[in-house]
XYZ file of C-alpha atoms in Angstrom:
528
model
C 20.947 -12.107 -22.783
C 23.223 -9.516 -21.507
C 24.425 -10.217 -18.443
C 22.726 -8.897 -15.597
C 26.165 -7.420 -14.033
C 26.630 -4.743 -16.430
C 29.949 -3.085 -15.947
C 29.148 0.438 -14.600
C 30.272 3.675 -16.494
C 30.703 5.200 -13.764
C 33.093 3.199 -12.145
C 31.295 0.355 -10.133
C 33.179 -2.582 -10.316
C 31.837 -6.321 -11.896
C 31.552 -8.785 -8.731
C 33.886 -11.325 -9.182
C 31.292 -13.927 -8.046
C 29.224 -13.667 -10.927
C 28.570 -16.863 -12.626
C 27.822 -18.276 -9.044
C 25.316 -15.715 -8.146
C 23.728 -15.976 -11.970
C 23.662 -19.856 -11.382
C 21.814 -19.310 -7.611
C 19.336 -17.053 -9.825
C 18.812 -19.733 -11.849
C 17.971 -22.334 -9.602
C 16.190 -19.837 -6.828
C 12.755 -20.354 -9.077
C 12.289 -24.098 -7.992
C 10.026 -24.382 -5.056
C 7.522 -26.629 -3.749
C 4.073 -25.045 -2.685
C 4.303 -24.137 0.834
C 2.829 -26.335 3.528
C 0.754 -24.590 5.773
C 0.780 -25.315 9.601
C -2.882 -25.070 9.533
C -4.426 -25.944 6.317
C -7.714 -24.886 7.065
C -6.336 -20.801 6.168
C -6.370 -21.907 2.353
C -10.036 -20.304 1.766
C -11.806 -21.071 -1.482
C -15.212 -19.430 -0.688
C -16.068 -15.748 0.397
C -17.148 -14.651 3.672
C -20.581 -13.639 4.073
C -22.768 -12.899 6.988
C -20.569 -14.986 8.928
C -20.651 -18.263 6.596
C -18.079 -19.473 3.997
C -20.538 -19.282 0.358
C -19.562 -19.390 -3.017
C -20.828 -17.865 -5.668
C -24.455 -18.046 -6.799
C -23.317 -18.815 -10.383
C -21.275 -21.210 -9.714
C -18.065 -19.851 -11.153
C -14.771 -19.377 -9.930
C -11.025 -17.855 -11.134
C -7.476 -19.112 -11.152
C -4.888 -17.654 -8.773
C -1.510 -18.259 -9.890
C 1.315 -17.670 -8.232
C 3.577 -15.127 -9.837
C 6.892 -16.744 -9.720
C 5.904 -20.338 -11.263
C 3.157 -19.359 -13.430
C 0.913 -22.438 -11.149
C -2.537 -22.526 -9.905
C -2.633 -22.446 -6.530
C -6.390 -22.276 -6.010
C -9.816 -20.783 -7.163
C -12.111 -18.310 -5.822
C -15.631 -17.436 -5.968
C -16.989 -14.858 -9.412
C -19.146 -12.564 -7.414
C -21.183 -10.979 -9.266
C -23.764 -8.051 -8.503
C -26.102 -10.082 -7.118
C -23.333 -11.467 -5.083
C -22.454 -8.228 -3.731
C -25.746 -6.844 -3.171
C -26.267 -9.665 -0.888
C -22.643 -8.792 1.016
C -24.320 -5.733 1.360
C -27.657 -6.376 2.733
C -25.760 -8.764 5.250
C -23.399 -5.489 6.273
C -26.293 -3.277 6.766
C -28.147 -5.805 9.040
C -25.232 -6.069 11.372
C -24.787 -2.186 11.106
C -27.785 -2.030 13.721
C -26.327 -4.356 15.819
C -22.890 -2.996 15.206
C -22.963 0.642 16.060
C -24.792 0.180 19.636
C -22.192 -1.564 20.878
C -18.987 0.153 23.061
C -15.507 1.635 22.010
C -14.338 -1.015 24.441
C -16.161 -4.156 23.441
C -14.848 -3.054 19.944
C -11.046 -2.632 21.104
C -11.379 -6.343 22.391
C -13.083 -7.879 19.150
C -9.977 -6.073 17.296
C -7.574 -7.142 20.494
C -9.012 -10.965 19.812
C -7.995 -10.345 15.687
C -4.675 -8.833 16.472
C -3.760 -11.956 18.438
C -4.834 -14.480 16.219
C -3.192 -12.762 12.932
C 0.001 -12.999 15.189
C -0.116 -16.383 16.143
C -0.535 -17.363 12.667
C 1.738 -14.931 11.028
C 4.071 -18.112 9.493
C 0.930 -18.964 7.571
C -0.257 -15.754 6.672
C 3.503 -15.309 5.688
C 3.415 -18.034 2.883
C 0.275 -17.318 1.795
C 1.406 -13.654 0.986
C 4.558 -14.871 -0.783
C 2.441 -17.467 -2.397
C 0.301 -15.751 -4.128
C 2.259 -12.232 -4.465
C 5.748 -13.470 -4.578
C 7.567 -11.331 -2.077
C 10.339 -13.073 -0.300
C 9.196 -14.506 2.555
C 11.142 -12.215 4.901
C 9.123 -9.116 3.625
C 6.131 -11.486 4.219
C 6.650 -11.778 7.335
C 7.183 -8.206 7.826
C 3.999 -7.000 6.548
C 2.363 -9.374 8.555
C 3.949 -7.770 11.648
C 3.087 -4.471 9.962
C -0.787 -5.532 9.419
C -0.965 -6.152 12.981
C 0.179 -3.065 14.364
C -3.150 -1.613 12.616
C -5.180 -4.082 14.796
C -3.200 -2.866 17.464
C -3.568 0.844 17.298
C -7.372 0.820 16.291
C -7.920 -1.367 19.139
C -6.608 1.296 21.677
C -8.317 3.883 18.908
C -11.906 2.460 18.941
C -12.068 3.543 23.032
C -10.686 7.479 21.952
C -13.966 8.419 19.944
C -13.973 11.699 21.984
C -16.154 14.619 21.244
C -15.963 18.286 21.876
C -17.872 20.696 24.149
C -18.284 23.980 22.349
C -18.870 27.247 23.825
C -22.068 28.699 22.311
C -22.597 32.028 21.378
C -25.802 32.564 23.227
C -26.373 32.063 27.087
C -28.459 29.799 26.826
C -27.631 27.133 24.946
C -24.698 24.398 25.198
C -22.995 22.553 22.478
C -21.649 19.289 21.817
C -20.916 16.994 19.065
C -20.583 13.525 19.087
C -18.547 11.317 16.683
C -20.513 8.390 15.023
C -20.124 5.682 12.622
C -20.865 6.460 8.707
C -22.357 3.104 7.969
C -21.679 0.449 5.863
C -18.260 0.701 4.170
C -16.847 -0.551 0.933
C -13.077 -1.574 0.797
C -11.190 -1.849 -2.238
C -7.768 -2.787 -1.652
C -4.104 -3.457 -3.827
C -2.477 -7.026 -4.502
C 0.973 -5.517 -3.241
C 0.288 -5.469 0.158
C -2.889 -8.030 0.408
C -2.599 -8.402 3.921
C -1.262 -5.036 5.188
C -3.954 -2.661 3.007
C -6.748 -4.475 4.577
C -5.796 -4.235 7.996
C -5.265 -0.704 7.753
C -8.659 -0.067 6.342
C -10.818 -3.118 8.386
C -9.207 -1.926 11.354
C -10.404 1.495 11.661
C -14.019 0.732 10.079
C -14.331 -1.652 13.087
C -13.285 0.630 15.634
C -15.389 3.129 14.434
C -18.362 0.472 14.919
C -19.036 0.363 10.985
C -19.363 -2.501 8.837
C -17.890 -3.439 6.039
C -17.610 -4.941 2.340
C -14.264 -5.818 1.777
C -12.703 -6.414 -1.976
C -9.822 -8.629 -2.055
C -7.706 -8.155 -5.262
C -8.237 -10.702 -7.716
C -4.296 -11.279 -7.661
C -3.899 -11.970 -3.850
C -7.357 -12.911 -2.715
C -5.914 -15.866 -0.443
C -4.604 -13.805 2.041
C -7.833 -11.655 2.517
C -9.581 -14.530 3.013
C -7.495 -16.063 5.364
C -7.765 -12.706 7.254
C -11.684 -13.481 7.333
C -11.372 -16.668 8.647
C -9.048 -15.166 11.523
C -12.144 -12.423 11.827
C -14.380 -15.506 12.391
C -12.634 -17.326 15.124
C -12.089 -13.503 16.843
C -15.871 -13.734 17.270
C -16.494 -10.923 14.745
C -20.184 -10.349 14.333
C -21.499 -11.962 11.528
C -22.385 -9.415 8.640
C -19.920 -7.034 9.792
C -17.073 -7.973 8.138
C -17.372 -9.422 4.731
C -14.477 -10.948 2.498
C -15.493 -11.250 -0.996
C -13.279 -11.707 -4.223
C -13.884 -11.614 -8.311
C -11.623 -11.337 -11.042
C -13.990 -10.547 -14.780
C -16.766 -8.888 -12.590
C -14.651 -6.489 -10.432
C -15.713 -3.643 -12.850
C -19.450 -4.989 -12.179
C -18.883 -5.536 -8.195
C -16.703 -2.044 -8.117
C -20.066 -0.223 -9.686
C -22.150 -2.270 -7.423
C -20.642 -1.130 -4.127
C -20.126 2.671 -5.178
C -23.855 3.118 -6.786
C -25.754 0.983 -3.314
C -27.601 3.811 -1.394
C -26.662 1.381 1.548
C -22.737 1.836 1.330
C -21.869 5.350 2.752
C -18.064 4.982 2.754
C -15.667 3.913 0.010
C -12.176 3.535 0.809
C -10.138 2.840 -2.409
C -5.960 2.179 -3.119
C -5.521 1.410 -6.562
C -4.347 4.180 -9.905
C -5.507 7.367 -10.310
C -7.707 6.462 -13.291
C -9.869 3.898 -11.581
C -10.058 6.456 -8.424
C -11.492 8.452 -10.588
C -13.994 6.354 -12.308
C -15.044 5.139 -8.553
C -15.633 8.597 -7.775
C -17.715 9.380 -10.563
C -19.848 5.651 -9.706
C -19.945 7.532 -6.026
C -21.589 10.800 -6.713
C -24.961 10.129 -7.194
C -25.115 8.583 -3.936
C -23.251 11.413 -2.401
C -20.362 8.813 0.105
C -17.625 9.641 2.159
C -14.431 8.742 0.126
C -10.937 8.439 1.142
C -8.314 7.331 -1.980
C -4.766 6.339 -2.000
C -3.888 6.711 -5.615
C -1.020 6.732 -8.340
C 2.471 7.865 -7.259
C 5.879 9.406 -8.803
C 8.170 9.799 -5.675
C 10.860 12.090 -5.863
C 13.841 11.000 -3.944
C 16.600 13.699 -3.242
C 19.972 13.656 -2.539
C 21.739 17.633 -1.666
C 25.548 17.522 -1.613
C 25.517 18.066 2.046
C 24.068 14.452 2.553
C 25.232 11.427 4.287
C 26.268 9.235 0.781
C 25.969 5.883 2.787
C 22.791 6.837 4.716
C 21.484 8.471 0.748
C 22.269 4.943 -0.563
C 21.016 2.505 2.207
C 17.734 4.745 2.332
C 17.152 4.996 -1.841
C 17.625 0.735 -1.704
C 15.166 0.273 0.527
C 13.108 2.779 -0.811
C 13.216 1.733 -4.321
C 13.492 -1.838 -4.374
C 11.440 -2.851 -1.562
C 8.668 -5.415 -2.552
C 10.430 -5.033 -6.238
C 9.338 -1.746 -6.454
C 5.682 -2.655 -6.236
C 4.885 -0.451 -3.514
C 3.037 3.058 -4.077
C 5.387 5.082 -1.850
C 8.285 3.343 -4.008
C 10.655 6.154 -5.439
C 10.536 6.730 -9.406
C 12.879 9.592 -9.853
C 16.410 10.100 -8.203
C 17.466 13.510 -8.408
C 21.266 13.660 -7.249
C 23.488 17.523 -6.578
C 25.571 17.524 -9.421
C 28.770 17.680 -7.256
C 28.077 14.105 -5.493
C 26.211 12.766 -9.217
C 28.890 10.201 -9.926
C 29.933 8.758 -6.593
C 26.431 8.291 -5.365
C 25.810 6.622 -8.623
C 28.720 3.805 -8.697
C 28.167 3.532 -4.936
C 24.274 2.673 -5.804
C 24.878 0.992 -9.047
C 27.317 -1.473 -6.657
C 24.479 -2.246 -4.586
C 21.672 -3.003 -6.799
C 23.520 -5.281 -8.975
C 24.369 -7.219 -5.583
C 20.222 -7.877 -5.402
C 19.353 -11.594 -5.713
C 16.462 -12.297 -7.546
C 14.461 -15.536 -7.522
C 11.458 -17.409 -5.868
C 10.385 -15.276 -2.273
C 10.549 -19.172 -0.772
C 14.318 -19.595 -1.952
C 16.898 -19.287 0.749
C 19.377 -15.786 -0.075
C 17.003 -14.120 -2.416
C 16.027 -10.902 -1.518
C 13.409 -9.734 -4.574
C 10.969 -11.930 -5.922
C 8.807 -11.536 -9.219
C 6.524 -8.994 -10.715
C 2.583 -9.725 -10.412
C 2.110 -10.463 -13.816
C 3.290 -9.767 -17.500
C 1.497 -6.531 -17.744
C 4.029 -5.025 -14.901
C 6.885 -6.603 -17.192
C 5.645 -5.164 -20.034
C 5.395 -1.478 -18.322
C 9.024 -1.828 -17.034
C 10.362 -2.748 -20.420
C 8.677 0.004 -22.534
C 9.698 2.619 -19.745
C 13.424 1.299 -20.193
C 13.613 1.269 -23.889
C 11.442 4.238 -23.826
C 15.068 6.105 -21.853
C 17.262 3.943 -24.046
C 16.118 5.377 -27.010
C 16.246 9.136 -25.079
C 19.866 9.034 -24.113
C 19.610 6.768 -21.368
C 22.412 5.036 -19.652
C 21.959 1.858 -17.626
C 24.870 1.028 -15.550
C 23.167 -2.049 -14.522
C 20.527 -4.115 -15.588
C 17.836 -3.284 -17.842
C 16.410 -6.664 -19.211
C 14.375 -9.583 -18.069
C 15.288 -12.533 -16.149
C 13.664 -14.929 -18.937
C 15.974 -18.011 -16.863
C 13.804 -17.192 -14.046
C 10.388 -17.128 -15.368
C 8.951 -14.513 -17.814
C 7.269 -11.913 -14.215
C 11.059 -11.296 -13.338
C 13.189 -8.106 -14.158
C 16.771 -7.241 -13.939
C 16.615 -4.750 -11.132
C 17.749 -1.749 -13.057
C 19.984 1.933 -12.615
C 20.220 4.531 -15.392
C 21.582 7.402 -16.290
C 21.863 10.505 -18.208
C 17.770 11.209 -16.916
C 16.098 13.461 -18.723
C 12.193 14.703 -18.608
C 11.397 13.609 -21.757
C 11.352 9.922 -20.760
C 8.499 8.150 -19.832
C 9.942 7.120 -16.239
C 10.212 11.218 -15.440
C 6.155 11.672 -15.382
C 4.491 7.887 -15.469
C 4.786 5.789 -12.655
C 7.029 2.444 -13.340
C 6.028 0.179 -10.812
C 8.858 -2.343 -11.461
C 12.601 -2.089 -10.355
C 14.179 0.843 -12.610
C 15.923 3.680 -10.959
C 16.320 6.467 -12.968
C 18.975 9.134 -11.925
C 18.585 12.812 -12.491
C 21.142 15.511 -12.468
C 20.222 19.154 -10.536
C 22.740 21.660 -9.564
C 20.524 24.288 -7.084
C 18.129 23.363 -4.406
C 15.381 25.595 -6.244
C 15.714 23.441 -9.277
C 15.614 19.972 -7.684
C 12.010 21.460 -5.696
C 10.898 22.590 -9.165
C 11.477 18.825 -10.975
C 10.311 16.913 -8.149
C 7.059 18.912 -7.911
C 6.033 18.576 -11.767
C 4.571 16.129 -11.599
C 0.295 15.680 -11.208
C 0.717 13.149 -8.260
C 2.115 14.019 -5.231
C 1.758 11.153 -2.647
C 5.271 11.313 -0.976
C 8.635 12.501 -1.548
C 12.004 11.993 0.434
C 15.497 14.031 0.564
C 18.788 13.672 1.907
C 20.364 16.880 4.120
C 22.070 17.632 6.905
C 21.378 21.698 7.013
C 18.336 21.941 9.473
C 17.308 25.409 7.571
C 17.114 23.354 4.228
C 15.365 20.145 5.575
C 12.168 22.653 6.410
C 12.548 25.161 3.573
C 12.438 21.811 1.494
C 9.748 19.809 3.730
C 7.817 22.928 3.248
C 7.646 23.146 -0.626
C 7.172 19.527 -1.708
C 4.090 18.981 -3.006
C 2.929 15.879 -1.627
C 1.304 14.215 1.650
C 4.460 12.548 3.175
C 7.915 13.535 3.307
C 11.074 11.343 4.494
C 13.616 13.199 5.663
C 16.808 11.154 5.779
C 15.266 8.024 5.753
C 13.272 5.667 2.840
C 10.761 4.368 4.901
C 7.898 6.441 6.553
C 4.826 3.914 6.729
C 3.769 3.353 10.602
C 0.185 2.369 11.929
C 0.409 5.671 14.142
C 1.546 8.400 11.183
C -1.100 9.267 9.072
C -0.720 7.683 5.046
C -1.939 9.785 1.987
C -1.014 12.295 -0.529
C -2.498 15.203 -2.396
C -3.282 16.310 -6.224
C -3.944 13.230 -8.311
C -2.729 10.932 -5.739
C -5.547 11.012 -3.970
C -7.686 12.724 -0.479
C -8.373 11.234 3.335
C -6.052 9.410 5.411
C -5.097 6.046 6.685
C -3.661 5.134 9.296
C -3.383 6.973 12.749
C -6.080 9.103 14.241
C -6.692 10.645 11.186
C -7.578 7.113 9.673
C -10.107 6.657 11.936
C -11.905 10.289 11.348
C -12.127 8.560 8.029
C -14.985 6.537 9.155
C -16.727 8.960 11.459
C -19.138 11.959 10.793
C -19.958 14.119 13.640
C -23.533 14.853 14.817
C -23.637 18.261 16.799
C -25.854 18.551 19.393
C -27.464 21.786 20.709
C -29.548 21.731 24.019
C -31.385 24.882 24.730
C -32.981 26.844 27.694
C -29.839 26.331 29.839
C -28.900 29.764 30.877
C -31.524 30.033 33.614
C -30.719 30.800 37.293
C -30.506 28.117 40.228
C -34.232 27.377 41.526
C -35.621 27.611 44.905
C -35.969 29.847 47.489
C -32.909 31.095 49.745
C -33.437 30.086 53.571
């Protein structure tokens, strides 16, 4: 195997520590299965109507963690009938559900939030468990997953209305905001607790209930999640963990085509967004999707180099590049191409890769060998185009066959596959552009447009720029722009709605206008 320090051609230089770190690599994949502080968070049923069930057939899958290729446990097949039964459970509590107070919903969510903290060590290993994340990014996104407790807690009491003035004397205007209804949550493996949170939370505050999907990849979590719902005092029916793995596609159809689910809210690719949407229309829901991405990540010769470099690692490699707002395509000013190259090239071949439990390693695993096979085609794929990797660009076979050399190249070009297809996986590829109009014209061809990023220090550029990128969020100077309180989502094929923030919460609203009439009549009685 080559070796995973590849000497850079543009000048970074080969750590002289190198068969030590390659040796820690080697030895970072043996791990014992964590020991939970309270064992009672390993799930191995869904979470029904307020009871722990399995399925009605009987069967279960495997969930393996990534890393070791083990079982760790099995969860319930749901099937349709399964789901239809989630459902029916969801709706009953629905009646119950919506006639109850912003407030005495901020303290059910105020009751969650305090529980997922106090277990967040747990909730930790279960995430790196069954993901693979290191457990310091675990342990983030727990803290992350409860802010969205936290927010839509103080949310659920801000359900204001509006009075309107009415264009007729005598009548008055006002709408309220209610609850759509029963909601259906499909949510990603990468973040298994964090994606859940920030669609339970504001479904709850709204006063809906809700069908929850936890990925067949990371279902542990989810369901750990539940059982923190449960001892919150959650209703029963309105919240509802359940999990499959062969009969998602039938479950998936189930919840979009039941005349009792009103809402779908979907993160996942573009293609099954758009096969849920289709399952959606003839019941006419509400539907918010976070979809595929291609970030563009800029760097304009007027940037800060070390701020440009600290934000693209972060940005890139975060989670091993398994997250949706994870850059694909590095456009650099030609003038600044080759020093911001060895200067990033340095740093990534510095990542340590290995089991999230081991101490000192700082990227963990892909989720499975699919996600290896994607990054490898889309580096031989720029290989074969002209390609240059200055470091990486091969597996980590020593490791286990779901790890990846994290990976720079070169000599970009838009005929590669990594220029229009999102990777998923740790490659960086680096683009040359030489005017600001050009690097604005690459990073917006693409048909996704869920965030982008640039580095500048010319206020008149940072809004001409923030301006014409085509997406929903845009980092300015920084890699990281995910907070419960700024709304999350992007436009064109990457999706509609919003998540997080205030918006988030509109997301599981409709508002009823109200119009009273005969108002515009004098005082009554006689004056004295």
């Amino acid at each position: 195997m080559t070796s995973f320090f590849l000497l850079s051609r543009c000048s970074a230089r080969l750590p002289a520590q190198l068969s030590l770190r390659r040796l820690t690599r080697s030895l970072a994949i043996s791990h014992s299965p964590p020991s939970l502080n309270d064992s009672s968070l390993l799930k191995r049923e869904c979470y029904v109507n307020g009871e722990w069930v399995g399925a009605q057939s009987g069967k279960t899958f495997e969930v393996q963690d990534p890393a070791s290729l083990k079982a760790i446990a099995s969860c319930p097949e749901f099937s349709s009938a399964d789901t239809e039964a989630a459902i029916a459970a969801a709706a009953t509590a629905f009646k119950e559900l919506h006639r109850t107070t912003g407030l005495e919903r901020a303290r059910m969510l105020g009751k969650w939030h305090a529980l997922v903290k106090n277990n967040a060590e747990d909730l930790a290993k279960l995430i790196t468990w069954e993901n693979g994340k290191p457990l310091k990014d675990a342990q983030a996104e727990v803290t992350y997953s409860a802010g969205f407790l936290e927010f839509f807690a103080g949310e659920a009491t801000r359900t204001y209305g509006d009075t309107i003035p009415s264009s007729f004397a005598g009548n008055r205007v006002i709408t309220l905001k209610e609850p759509v209804g029963v909601c259906a949550l499909l949510s990603p493996w990468n973040f298994p607790l964090a994606m859940m949170a920030r669609k339970v939370g504001p479904a709850l505050a709204a006063g809906c209930a809700v069908v929850a999907k936890c990925p067949a990849e990371t279902p542990l979590t989810g369901l750990a999640f539940a059982e923190l719902a449960h001892r919150a005092g959650i209703h029963a029916g309105a919240v509802n963990f359940i999990t499959s793995h062969e009969n998602t596609s039938e479950v998936g159809e189930t919840l979009t085509s039941s005349p009792t689910v009103r809402k779908v809210s979907f993160t996942g690719s573009t293609n099954v967004g758009k096969l849920l949407m289709k399952q959606s229309a003839g019941t006419l829901k509400k539907l918010s999707f976070e979809l595929g991405g291609n970030s563009p990540f800029i760097v304009f010769d007027d940037a800060d180099l070390d701020l440009a470099v600290e934000g693209a690692m972060a940005c890139k490699f975060r989670g091993s590049s398994q997250t949706c707002t994870s850059i694909n395509r590095l456009y650099v000013q030609s003038s600044i191409h080759d020093e911001f190259v060895a200067r990033f090239t340095e740093r990534v071949s510095k990542i340590s890769v290995g089991s999230g439990f081991a101490n000192g390693v700082t990227h963990g695993p892909l989720i499975h060998s699919r996600a290896i096979s994607k990054v490898e085609a889309h580096v031989n794929d720029a290989k074969s185009k002209g390609g240059i990797i200055t470091t990486g660009g091969e597996k980590l076979s020593e490791l286990g066959p779901n790890f990846f050399q994290p990976t720079v190249i070169t000599n970009m070009n838009h005929k590669m596959r990594l220029a229009s297809e999102e990777t998923f996986g740790p490659v960086a590829g680096i683009f040359r552009f030489d005017s600001e109009k050009e690097a604005v014209e690459l990073a917006n061809a693409s048909e996704v447009g869920l965030a982008g990023y640039f580095y500048s220090r010319d206020v008149s550029r940072v809004w001409r720029v923030a301006e014409a990128l085509e997406v929903g969020m845009v980092g300015i100077n920084t890699g990281l722009i995910s907070d419960p309180v700024s709304p999350f989502g992007g436009v064109k094929f990457s999706g509609f709605g919003r998540e997080g923030s205030k918006y988030g919460l509109a997301e599981y609203q409709v508002i009823k206008t109200i119009t009273f009439g005969g108002m515009g009549q004098p005082l009554q009685g006689a004056v004295s």
